[in-house]
PDB file of C-alpha atoms and ligand atoms in Angstrom:
ATOM      1  CA  MET A   1     -27.515 -15.798   4.987  1.00 53.00           C
ATOM      2  CA  PRO A   2     -25.601 -13.414   2.233  1.00 58.00           C
ATOM      3  CA  GLU A   3     -22.072 -14.668   1.016  1.00 78.00           C
ATOM      4  CA  ARG A   4     -19.254 -12.490   2.722  1.00 92.00           C
ATOM      5  CA  LYS A   5     -17.256 -12.136  -0.543  1.00 95.00           C
ATOM      6  CA  GLN A   6     -13.977 -10.368   0.138  1.00 97.00           C
ATOM      7  CA  LEU A   7     -13.753  -6.569  -0.864  1.00 97.00           C
ATOM      8  CA  VAL A   8     -10.478  -4.956  -1.439  1.00 98.00           C
ATOM      9  CA  ALA A   9     -10.607  -1.300  -1.652  1.00 98.00           C
ATOM     10  CA  GLY A  10      -8.259   1.523  -2.348  1.00 98.00           C
ATOM     11  CA  ASN A  11      -8.766   4.805  -0.613  1.00 98.00           C
ATOM     12  CA  TRP A  12      -6.664   7.628  -2.952  1.00 98.00           C
ATOM     13  CA  LYS A  13      -7.396  10.083  -0.243  1.00 98.00           C
ATOM     14  CA  MET A  14      -6.060  13.784  -1.913  1.00 98.00           C
ATOM     15  CA  ASN A  15      -3.722  11.858  -4.392  1.00 98.00           C
ATOM     16  CA  GLY A  16      -3.478  12.067  -7.705  1.00 96.00           C
ATOM     17  CA  ALA A  17      -3.557  14.777 -10.816  1.00 97.00           C
ATOM     18  CA  ARG A  18      -5.844  13.492 -13.686  1.00 97.00           C
ATOM     19  CA  ALA A  19      -3.181  11.959 -15.374  1.00 97.00           C
ATOM     20  CA  ASP A  20      -2.295  10.141 -12.596  1.00 96.00           C
ATOM     21  CA  GLY A  21      -5.319   8.779 -11.418  1.00 97.00           C
ATOM     22  CA  ILE A  22      -6.185   7.776 -14.937  1.00 96.00           C
ATOM     23  CA  ALA A  23      -2.782   5.842 -15.370  1.00 97.00           C
ATOM     24  CA  LEU A  24      -3.289   3.837 -12.401  1.00 97.00           C
ATOM     25  CA  ALA A  25      -7.216   2.816 -12.885  1.00 96.00           C
ATOM     26  CA  ARG A  26      -5.667   1.584 -15.951  1.00 94.00           C
ATOM     27  CA  GLU A  27      -3.126  -0.484 -14.605  1.00 95.00           C
ATOM     28  CA  ILE A  28      -5.610  -1.729 -11.975  1.00 95.00           C
ATOM     29  CA  ALA A  29      -8.226  -3.062 -14.954  1.00 92.00           C
ATOM     30  CA  GLU A  30      -5.639  -4.708 -16.179  1.00 91.00           C
ATOM     31  CA  TRP A  31      -4.292  -6.546 -13.576  1.00 91.00           C
ATOM     32  CA  ALA A  32      -7.884  -7.370 -12.545  1.00 91.00           C
ATOM     33  CA  LYS A  33      -8.464  -9.497 -16.001  1.00 89.00           C
ATOM     34  CA  GLU A  34      -6.243 -11.522 -13.608  1.00 89.00           C
ATOM     35  CA  PRO A  35      -8.432 -14.206 -11.511  1.00 88.00           C
ATOM     36  CA  HIS A  36      -9.046 -13.164  -8.083  1.00 91.00           C
ATOM     37  CA  ALA A  37     -10.849 -14.204  -5.369  1.00 92.00           C
ATOM     38  CA  CYS A  38     -12.710 -10.378  -4.015  1.00 95.00           C
ATOM     39  CA  GLU A  39     -14.551  -7.754  -5.272  1.00 95.00           C
ATOM     40  CA  LEU A  40     -12.454  -4.315  -5.940  1.00 96.00           C
ATOM     41  CA  LEU A  41     -13.582  -0.930  -5.379  1.00 97.00           C
ATOM     42  CA  VAL A  42     -11.304   2.428  -6.019  1.00 98.00           C
ATOM     43  CA  CYS A  43     -12.213   5.673  -4.319  1.00 98.00           C
ATOM     44  CA  PRO A  44     -10.629   8.370  -6.253  1.00 98.00           C
ATOM     45  CA  PRO A  45     -10.788  12.024  -4.903  1.00 98.00           C
ATOM     46  CA  ALA A  46     -14.132  13.657  -6.754  1.00 98.00           C
ATOM     47  CA  THR A  47     -12.441  15.327  -9.536  1.00 98.00           C
ATOM     48  CA  LEU A  48     -10.976  12.076 -11.017  1.00 98.00           C
ATOM     49  CA  LEU A  49     -14.241  10.222 -10.657  1.00 97.00           C
ATOM     50  CA  VAL A  50     -15.310  10.451 -14.020  1.00 96.00           C
ATOM     51  CA  ALA A  51     -12.242  10.000 -15.285  1.00 96.00           C
ATOM     52  CA  VAL A  52     -11.290   7.084 -13.582  1.00 96.00           C
ATOM     53  CA  GLY A  53     -14.669   5.496 -14.064  1.00 94.00           C
ATOM     54  CA  GLU A  54     -14.000   5.890 -17.751  1.00 93.00           C
ATOM     55  CA  ALA A  55     -10.618   4.552 -17.711  1.00 93.00           C
ATOM     56  CA  LEU A  56     -11.783   1.342 -15.704  1.00 92.00           C
ATOM     57  CA  GLY A  57     -14.184   0.580 -18.779  1.00 84.00           C
ATOM     58  CA  GLY A  58     -17.139   2.422 -17.995  1.00 63.00           C
ATOM     59  CA  GLU A  59     -18.480  -0.210 -16.128  1.00 55.00           C
ATOM     60  CA  ALA A  60     -18.651   0.350 -12.637  1.00 54.00           C
ATOM     61  CA  LEU A  61     -22.349   0.764 -12.104  1.00 50.00           C
ATOM     62  CA  THR A  62     -23.063  -1.975 -14.176  1.00 47.00           C
ATOM     63  CA  GLY A  63     -21.079  -4.481 -11.971  1.00 47.00           C
ATOM     64  CA  GLY A  64     -17.840  -4.180 -13.541  1.00 60.00           C
ATOM     65  CA  ASP A  65     -14.822  -5.792 -12.201  1.00 84.00           C
ATOM     66  CA  VAL A  66     -13.685  -2.581 -10.363  1.00 94.00           C
ATOM     67  CA  ARG A  67     -15.900  -0.374  -8.851  1.00 95.00           C
ATOM     68  CA  LEU A  68     -16.079   3.363  -8.039  1.00 96.00           C
ATOM     69  CA  GLY A  69     -16.592   4.900  -4.919  1.00 98.00           C
ATOM     70  CA  GLY A  70     -16.786   8.637  -3.340  1.00 98.00           C
ATOM     71  CA  GLN A  71     -14.591   9.248  -0.338  1.00 98.00           C
ATOM     72  CA  ASP A  72     -17.529  11.259   1.463  1.00 98.00           C
ATOM     73  CA  CYS A  73     -20.587  12.787   0.722  1.00 98.00           C
ATOM     74  CA  HIS A  74     -23.310  15.630   2.024  1.00 98.00           C
ATOM     75  CA  ALA A  75     -26.403  14.410   3.595  1.00 98.00           C
ATOM     76  CA  ALA A  76     -28.469  16.499   1.768  1.00 98.00           C
ATOM     77  CA  ALA A  77     -29.583  15.744  -1.826  1.00 98.00           C
ATOM     78  CA  SER A  78     -28.664  19.050  -3.242  1.00 98.00           C
ATOM     79  CA  GLY A  79     -28.552  22.929  -2.026  1.00 98.00           C
ATOM     80  CA  ALA A  80     -26.368  25.577  -0.811  1.00 98.00           C
ATOM     81  CA  PHE A  81     -23.443  23.720   0.712  1.00 98.00           C
ATOM     82  CA  THR A  82     -20.613  25.059  -1.183  1.00 98.00           C
ATOM     83  CA  GLY A  83     -17.767  23.076  -1.830  1.00 96.00           C
ATOM     84  CA  SER A  84     -19.587  19.875  -0.735  1.00 97.00           C
ATOM     85  CA  ILE A  85     -20.944  16.809  -2.989  1.00 98.00           C
ATOM     86  CA  SER A  86     -23.790  14.839  -2.570  1.00 98.00           C
ATOM     87  CA  ALA A  87     -24.419  11.251  -2.560  1.00 98.00           C
ATOM     88  CA  GLU A  88     -26.860  11.624  -5.698  1.00 98.00           C
ATOM     89  CA  MET A  89     -23.682  13.391  -7.473  1.00 98.00           C
ATOM     90  CA  LEU A  90     -21.486  10.755  -6.831  1.00 98.00           C
ATOM     91  CA  ARG A  91     -24.066   7.685  -8.259  1.00 97.00           C
ATOM     92  CA  ASP A  92     -24.395  10.012 -11.047  1.00 97.00           C
ATOM     93  CA  ALA A  93     -20.506  10.254 -11.790  1.00 96.00           C
ATOM     94  CA  GLY A  94     -20.773   6.388 -12.015  1.00 95.00           C
ATOM     95  CA  CYS A  95     -19.983   5.511  -7.788  1.00 96.00           C
ATOM     96  CA  SER A  96     -21.785   2.503  -6.509  1.00 96.00           C
ATOM     97  CA  HIS A  97     -20.099   2.997  -2.772  1.00 98.00           C
ATOM     98  CA  VAL A  98     -19.321   5.490  -0.623  1.00 98.00           C
ATOM     99  CA  ILE A  99     -16.987   5.897   2.261  1.00 98.00           C
ATOM    100  CA  VAL A 100     -18.732   7.814   5.408  1.00 98.00           C
ATOM    101  CA  GLY A 101     -16.878   8.598   8.827  1.00 98.00           C
ATOM    102  CA  HIS A 102     -13.065   8.191   7.807  1.00 98.00           C
ATOM    103  CA  SER A 103     -11.248   9.087  10.675  1.00 96.00           C
ATOM    104  CA  GLU A 104      -9.692  11.953   8.874  1.00 96.00           C
ATOM    105  CA  ARG A 105     -13.439  13.392   8.569  1.00 96.00           C
ATOM    106  CA  ARG A 106     -14.240  12.449  12.092  1.00 95.00           C
ATOM    107  CA  HIS A 107     -11.168  13.408  13.955  1.00 91.00           C
ATOM    108  CA  GLY A 108     -10.135  16.062  11.022  1.00 92.00           C
ATOM    109  CA  CYS A 109     -13.218  17.656  10.171  1.00 95.00           C
ATOM    110  CA  GLY A 110     -14.920  17.479  13.701  1.00 95.00           C
ATOM    111  CA  GLU A 111     -18.036  14.875  12.026  1.00 97.00           C
ATOM    112  CA  SER A 112     -19.924  13.605  14.955  1.00 98.00           C
ATOM    113  CA  ASP A 113     -21.596   9.930  14.724  1.00 98.00           C
ATOM    114  CA  ALA A 114     -24.788  11.864  13.974  1.00 98.00           C
ATOM    115  CA  ASP A 115     -23.360  13.321  10.891  1.00 98.00           C
ATOM    116  CA  ILE A 116     -22.402   9.979   9.765  1.00 98.00           C
ATOM    117  CA  ARG A 117     -25.153   8.426  10.194  1.00 98.00           C
ATOM    118  CA  ALA A 118     -27.273  11.199   8.107  1.00 98.00           C
ATOM    119  CA  LYS A 119     -24.858  10.512   5.098  1.00 98.00           C
ATOM    120  CA  ALA A 120     -25.298   6.745   5.439  1.00 98.00           C
ATOM    121  CA  LEU A 121     -28.653   7.668   4.496  1.00 98.00           C
ATOM    122  CA  ALA A 122     -28.110   9.643   2.042  1.00 98.00           C
ATOM    123  CA  ALA A 123     -26.087   6.986   0.588  1.00 98.00           C
ATOM    124  CA  TRP A 124     -28.726   4.756   0.450  1.00 98.00           C
ATOM    125  CA  ARG A 125     -31.139   7.368  -0.605  1.00 98.00           C
ATOM    126  CA  ALA A 126     -29.064   7.736  -3.780  1.00 98.00           C
ATOM    127  CA  GLY A 127     -28.449   3.959  -4.021  1.00 98.00           C
ATOM    128  CA  LEU A 128     -25.026   3.471  -3.106  1.00 98.00           C
ATOM    129  CA  ILE A 129     -23.686   1.296  -0.667  1.00 98.00           C
ATOM    130  CA  ALA A 130     -22.155   3.198   2.636  1.00 98.00           C
ATOM    131  CA  ILE A 131     -18.732   2.122   3.703  1.00 98.00           C
ATOM    132  CA  VAL A 132     -19.050   3.359   7.706  1.00 98.00           C
ATOM    133  CA  CYS A 133     -15.715   3.539   9.295  1.00 98.00           C
ATOM    134  CA  VAL A 134     -15.050   3.302  13.029  1.00 98.00           C
ATOM    135  CA  GLY A 135     -11.909   3.331  15.330  1.00 98.00           C
ATOM    136  CA  GLU A 136     -10.630   3.819  18.428  1.00 98.00           C
ATOM    137  CA  THR A 137      -7.771   6.386  19.064  1.00 97.00           C
ATOM    138  CA  LEU A 138      -4.176   5.083  20.171  1.00 97.00           C
ATOM    139  CA  VAL A 139      -5.192   6.671  23.918  1.00 98.00           C
ATOM    140  CA  GLU A 140      -8.763   4.808  23.789  1.00 98.00           C
ATOM    141  CA  ARG A 141      -6.812   1.727  22.929  1.00 97.00           C
ATOM    142  CA  GLU A 142      -4.349   1.957  25.879  1.00 97.00           C
ATOM    143  CA  ALA A 143      -7.078   2.552  28.038  1.00 98.00           C
ATOM    144  CA  GLN A 144      -8.845  -0.574  27.132  1.00 97.00           C
ATOM    145  CA  ILE A 145     -11.855   0.908  25.752  1.00 98.00           C
ATOM    146  CA  ALA A 146     -11.524   0.319  21.961  1.00 98.00           C
ATOM    147  CA  LEU A 147     -14.306  -2.126  22.220  1.00 98.00           C
ATOM    148  CA  ALA A 148     -17.088   0.334  24.143  1.00 98.00           C
ATOM    149  CA  VAL A 149     -15.584   3.285  21.752  1.00 98.00           C
ATOM    150  CA  VAL A 150     -16.403   1.053  18.245  1.00 98.00           C
ATOM    151  CA  ALA A 151     -19.270  -0.004  20.001  1.00 98.00           C
ATOM    152  CA  GLY A 152     -20.406   3.549  20.500  1.00 98.00           C
ATOM    153  CA  GLN A 153     -19.351   4.329  17.294  1.00 98.00           C
ATOM    154  CA  LEU A 154     -21.411   1.761  15.534  1.00 98.00           C
ATOM    155  CA  ALA A 155     -24.594   2.613  17.649  1.00 98.00           C
ATOM    156  CA  GLY A 156     -24.462   6.255  16.311  1.00 98.00           C
ATOM    157  CA  SER A 157     -23.557   6.092  13.104  1.00 98.00           C
ATOM    158  CA  VAL A 158     -25.311   3.219  11.385  1.00 98.00           C
ATOM    159  CA  PRO A 159     -28.900   3.921  10.747  1.00 98.00           C
ATOM    160  CA  ASP A 160     -31.981   1.870  11.446  1.00 96.00           C
ATOM    161  CA  GLY A 161     -33.051  -0.100   9.055  1.00 94.00           C
ATOM    162  CA  ALA A 162     -29.440  -0.978   7.726  1.00 97.00           C
ATOM    163  CA  THR A 163     -29.146  -4.446   5.266  1.00 97.00           C
ATOM    164  CA  ALA A 164     -25.896  -6.267   4.325  1.00 97.00           C
ATOM    165  CA  ASP A 165     -26.415  -5.866   0.855  1.00 96.00           C
ATOM    166  CA  ARG A 166     -25.749  -1.684   1.311  1.00 97.00           C
ATOM    167  CA  LEU A 167     -23.696  -1.491   4.389  1.00 98.00           C
ATOM    168  CA  ILE A 168     -20.083  -2.266   4.815  1.00 98.00           C
ATOM    169  CA  ILE A 169     -18.333  -1.454   8.110  1.00 98.00           C
ATOM    170  CA  ALA A 170     -14.322  -0.744   8.035  1.00 98.00           C
ATOM    171  CA  TYR A 171     -12.892  -0.971  11.025  1.00 98.00           C
ATOM    172  CA  GLU A 172      -9.649   1.442  11.171  1.00 98.00           C
ATOM    173  CA  PRO A 173      -8.012   1.922  14.397  1.00 98.00           C
ATOM    174  CA  VAL A 174      -6.890   5.483  14.011  1.00 97.00           C
ATOM    175  CA  TRP A 175      -3.453   5.360  15.438  1.00 97.00           C
ATOM    176  CA  ALA A 176      -2.582   2.745  12.486  1.00 98.00           C
ATOM    177  CA  ILE A 177      -3.818   4.604   9.352  1.00 97.00           C
ATOM    178  CA  GLY A 178      -0.706   5.915   7.760  1.00 96.00           C
ATOM    179  CA  THR A 179       1.692   4.734  10.184  1.00 97.00           C
ATOM    180  CA  GLY A 180       2.867   1.401   9.327  1.00 96.00           C
ATOM    181  CA  LEU A 181       1.443   0.285  12.988  1.00 97.00           C
ATOM    182  CA  THR A 182      -1.293  -2.615  12.674  1.00 97.00           C
ATOM    183  CA  PRO A 183      -3.091  -4.129  15.854  1.00 97.00           C
ATOM    184  CA  THR A 184      -1.956  -7.811  16.569  1.00 97.00           C
ATOM    185  CA  LYS A 185      -4.217 -10.392  14.353  1.00 97.00           C
ATOM    186  CA  ARG A 186      -5.550 -11.249  17.943  1.00 97.00           C
ATOM    187  CA  ASP A 187      -6.752  -7.413  18.670  1.00 97.00           C
ATOM    188  CA  ILE A 188      -8.463  -7.460  14.945  1.00 98.00           C
ATOM    189  CA  ALA A 189      -9.955 -10.605  15.302  1.00 98.00           C
ATOM    190  CA  GLU A 190     -11.417  -9.466  18.692  1.00 98.00           C
ATOM    191  CA  MET A 191     -12.751  -6.486  17.160  1.00 98.00           C
ATOM    192  CA  HIS A 192     -14.373  -7.760  14.230  1.00 98.00           C
ATOM    193  CA  LYS A 193     -15.905 -10.626  15.949  1.00 98.00           C
ATOM    194  CA  ALA A 194     -17.332  -7.879  18.577  1.00 98.00           C
ATOM    195  CA  ILE A 195     -18.467  -5.490  15.483  1.00 98.00           C
ATOM    196  CA  ARG A 196     -20.434  -8.416  14.014  1.00 97.00           C
ATOM    197  CA  GLY A 197     -22.764  -8.535  17.147  1.00 96.00           C
ATOM    198  CA  HIS A 198     -23.860  -5.009  16.248  1.00 97.00           C
ATOM    199  CA  ILE A 199     -24.785  -5.161  12.502  1.00 97.00           C
ATOM    200  CA  PRO A 200     -27.081  -7.290  10.591  1.00 96.00           C
ATOM    201  CA  ALA A 201     -25.991 -10.896   9.324  1.00 96.00           C
ATOM    202  CA  GLY A 202     -24.459 -11.202   6.275  1.00 96.00           C
ATOM    203  CA  THR A 203     -22.692  -7.293   6.574  1.00 98.00           C
ATOM    204  CA  ARG A 204     -19.096  -7.207   5.522  1.00 98.00           C
ATOM    205  CA  ILE A 205     -16.484  -5.762   8.216  1.00 98.00           C
ATOM    206  CA  LEU A 206     -13.004  -4.408   6.168  1.00 98.00           C
ATOM    207  CA  TYR A 207     -10.116  -4.041   8.160  1.00 98.00           C
ATOM    208  CA  GLY A 208      -8.382  -0.788   7.345  1.00 98.00           C
ATOM    209  CA  GLY A 209      -4.912   0.685   8.678  1.00 98.00           C
ATOM    210  CA  SER A 210      -1.548   0.372   7.036  1.00 98.00           C
ATOM    211  CA  VAL A 211      -2.219  -2.833   4.963  1.00 98.00           C
ATOM    212  CA  ASN A 212       0.109  -3.477   2.535  1.00 98.00           C
ATOM    213  CA  PRO A 213       1.508  -6.519   0.564  1.00 98.00           C
ATOM    214  CA  LYS A 214       3.353  -8.133   3.304  1.00 98.00           C
ATOM    215  CA  ASN A 215       1.130  -8.120   6.108  1.00 98.00           C
ATOM    216  CA  ALA A 216      -2.258  -8.732   3.972  1.00 98.00           C
ATOM    217  CA  ALA A 217      -2.403 -12.247   3.860  1.00 98.00           C
ATOM    218  CA  GLY A 218      -2.095 -12.792   7.672  1.00 98.00           C
ATOM    219  CA  ILE A 219      -4.793 -10.078   8.119  1.00 98.00           C
ATOM    220  CA  LEU A 220      -7.345 -11.554   5.514  1.00 98.00           C
ATOM    221  CA  ALA A 221      -7.137 -14.692   6.446  1.00 97.00           C
ATOM    222  CA  LEU A 222      -8.412 -13.874   9.969  1.00 97.00           C
ATOM    223  CA  PRO A 223     -12.056 -14.963  11.054  1.00 90.00           C
ATOM    224  CA  GLU A 224     -14.590 -12.168  10.199  1.00 94.00           C
ATOM    225  CA  VAL A 225     -12.307 -10.164   7.942  1.00 97.00           C
ATOM    226  CA  ASP A 226     -14.121  -9.543   4.778  1.00 98.00           C
ATOM    227  CA  GLY A 227     -11.605  -7.388   2.986  1.00 98.00           C
ATOM    228  CA  ALA A 228      -9.577  -4.324   3.341  1.00 98.00           C
ATOM    229  CA  LEU A 229      -9.806  -0.381   3.230  1.00 98.00           C
ATOM    230  CA  VAL A 230      -6.258   0.047   1.778  1.00 98.00           C
ATOM    231  CA  GLY A 231      -5.040   3.652   1.912  1.00 98.00           C
ATOM    232  CA  GLY A 232      -1.382   4.270   0.998  1.00 98.00           C
ATOM    233  CA  ALA A 233      -0.513   0.937  -0.637  1.00 98.00           C
ATOM    234  CA  SER A 234      -3.770   1.601  -3.149  1.00 98.00           C
ATOM    235  CA  LEU A 235      -1.480   4.224  -4.772  1.00 98.00           C
ATOM    236  CA  LYS A 236       0.578   1.594  -6.445  1.00 97.00           C
ATOM    237  CA  ALA A 237      -1.379  -0.937  -9.001  1.00 97.00           C
ATOM    238  CA  GLU A 238       1.238  -3.287  -8.181  1.00 96.00           C
ATOM    239  CA  ASP A 239       0.757  -3.263  -4.260  1.00 98.00           C
ATOM    240  CA  PHE A 240      -3.150  -3.004  -4.534  1.00 98.00           C
ATOM    241  CA  TRP A 241      -3.286  -6.104  -6.785  1.00 97.00           C
ATOM    242  CA  ALA A 242      -0.960  -8.041  -4.260  1.00 97.00           C
ATOM    243  CA  ILE A 243      -3.037  -7.026  -1.394  1.00 98.00           C
ATOM    244  CA  ALA A 244      -6.312  -8.339  -3.479  1.00 97.00           C
ATOM    245  CA  ARG A 245      -4.475 -11.698  -4.668  1.00 96.00           C
ATOM    246  CA  ALA A 246      -4.187 -12.405  -0.757  1.00 96.00           C
ATOM    247  CA  CYS A 247      -7.637 -12.949  -0.706  1.00 95.00           C
ATOM    248  CA  THR A 248      -9.073 -16.318  -0.286  1.00 81.00           C
TER     249      THR A 248
HETATM  250  P1  PGA B   1      -3.341   3.255   4.810  1.00 88.60           P
HETATM  251  O1  PGA B   1      -5.019   4.344   5.359  1.00 88.60           O
HETATM  252  O2  PGA B   1      -3.797   2.186   4.069  1.00 88.60           O
HETATM  253  O3  PGA B   1      -2.350   4.598   4.631  1.00 88.60           O
HETATM  254  O4  PGA B   1      -2.906   3.284   7.185  1.00 88.60           O
HETATM  255  C1  PGA B   1      -6.096   3.259   5.350  1.00 88.60           C
HETATM  256  C2  PGA B   1      -7.060   4.430   5.421  1.00 88.60           C
HETATM  257  O5  PGA B   1      -6.937   5.598   5.762  1.00 88.60           O
HETATM  258  O6  PGA B   1      -8.549   4.171   4.882  1.00 88.60           O
END
């Protein structure tokens, strides 16, 4: 079974002008010179990918210490899709990873499991690692159907032929994203254990949703938690680094 080295990924979302992104990337690259037990990934807005890749030392694709990822991609390689970006374009911009199916795309942009599945396939076609996000809403958690909802999302959005070296799952309860709320450690552990039963052995499962320097160590120490997908706290290099340092 492949080793599941923890991964701390920063999802910058729609934040940052060029100067901000470059400054943040430089700070992270500086911190990353210190010893750390995890892999690091930053996912800036598409407009900043090339500049951030350069600020990270231009090694993102060649296995440099801080890798570069996109926040979404289109399923097609090219064509008449105004405003969209293909997985091939992300690869060309220096990315090694792409997030697909983030809840802000599922719920904010109406993306279905089938859409996300097609995007994951596109990621693989382009040679990228697909980070497939899943997670229940608060209504679903309260109705005690969270496990079933996530199982359904996995069945619908993880393509056949998945392997641990090109798939990462991010469990992000919708109600925990950007709210300061997190599930109990018991609920996180239960969900990660359940997810493990649906994916190839050795696939990493990240937790995402209000991870911060204070709660990171507790979450990252849970069994089956192979890292974190970090939104708000990834916009401050110091906080992002504190989370990375909490990895074991
Ligand atoms: P948050 O976002 O850390 O700000 O809750 C996580 C995410 O949306 O990936």
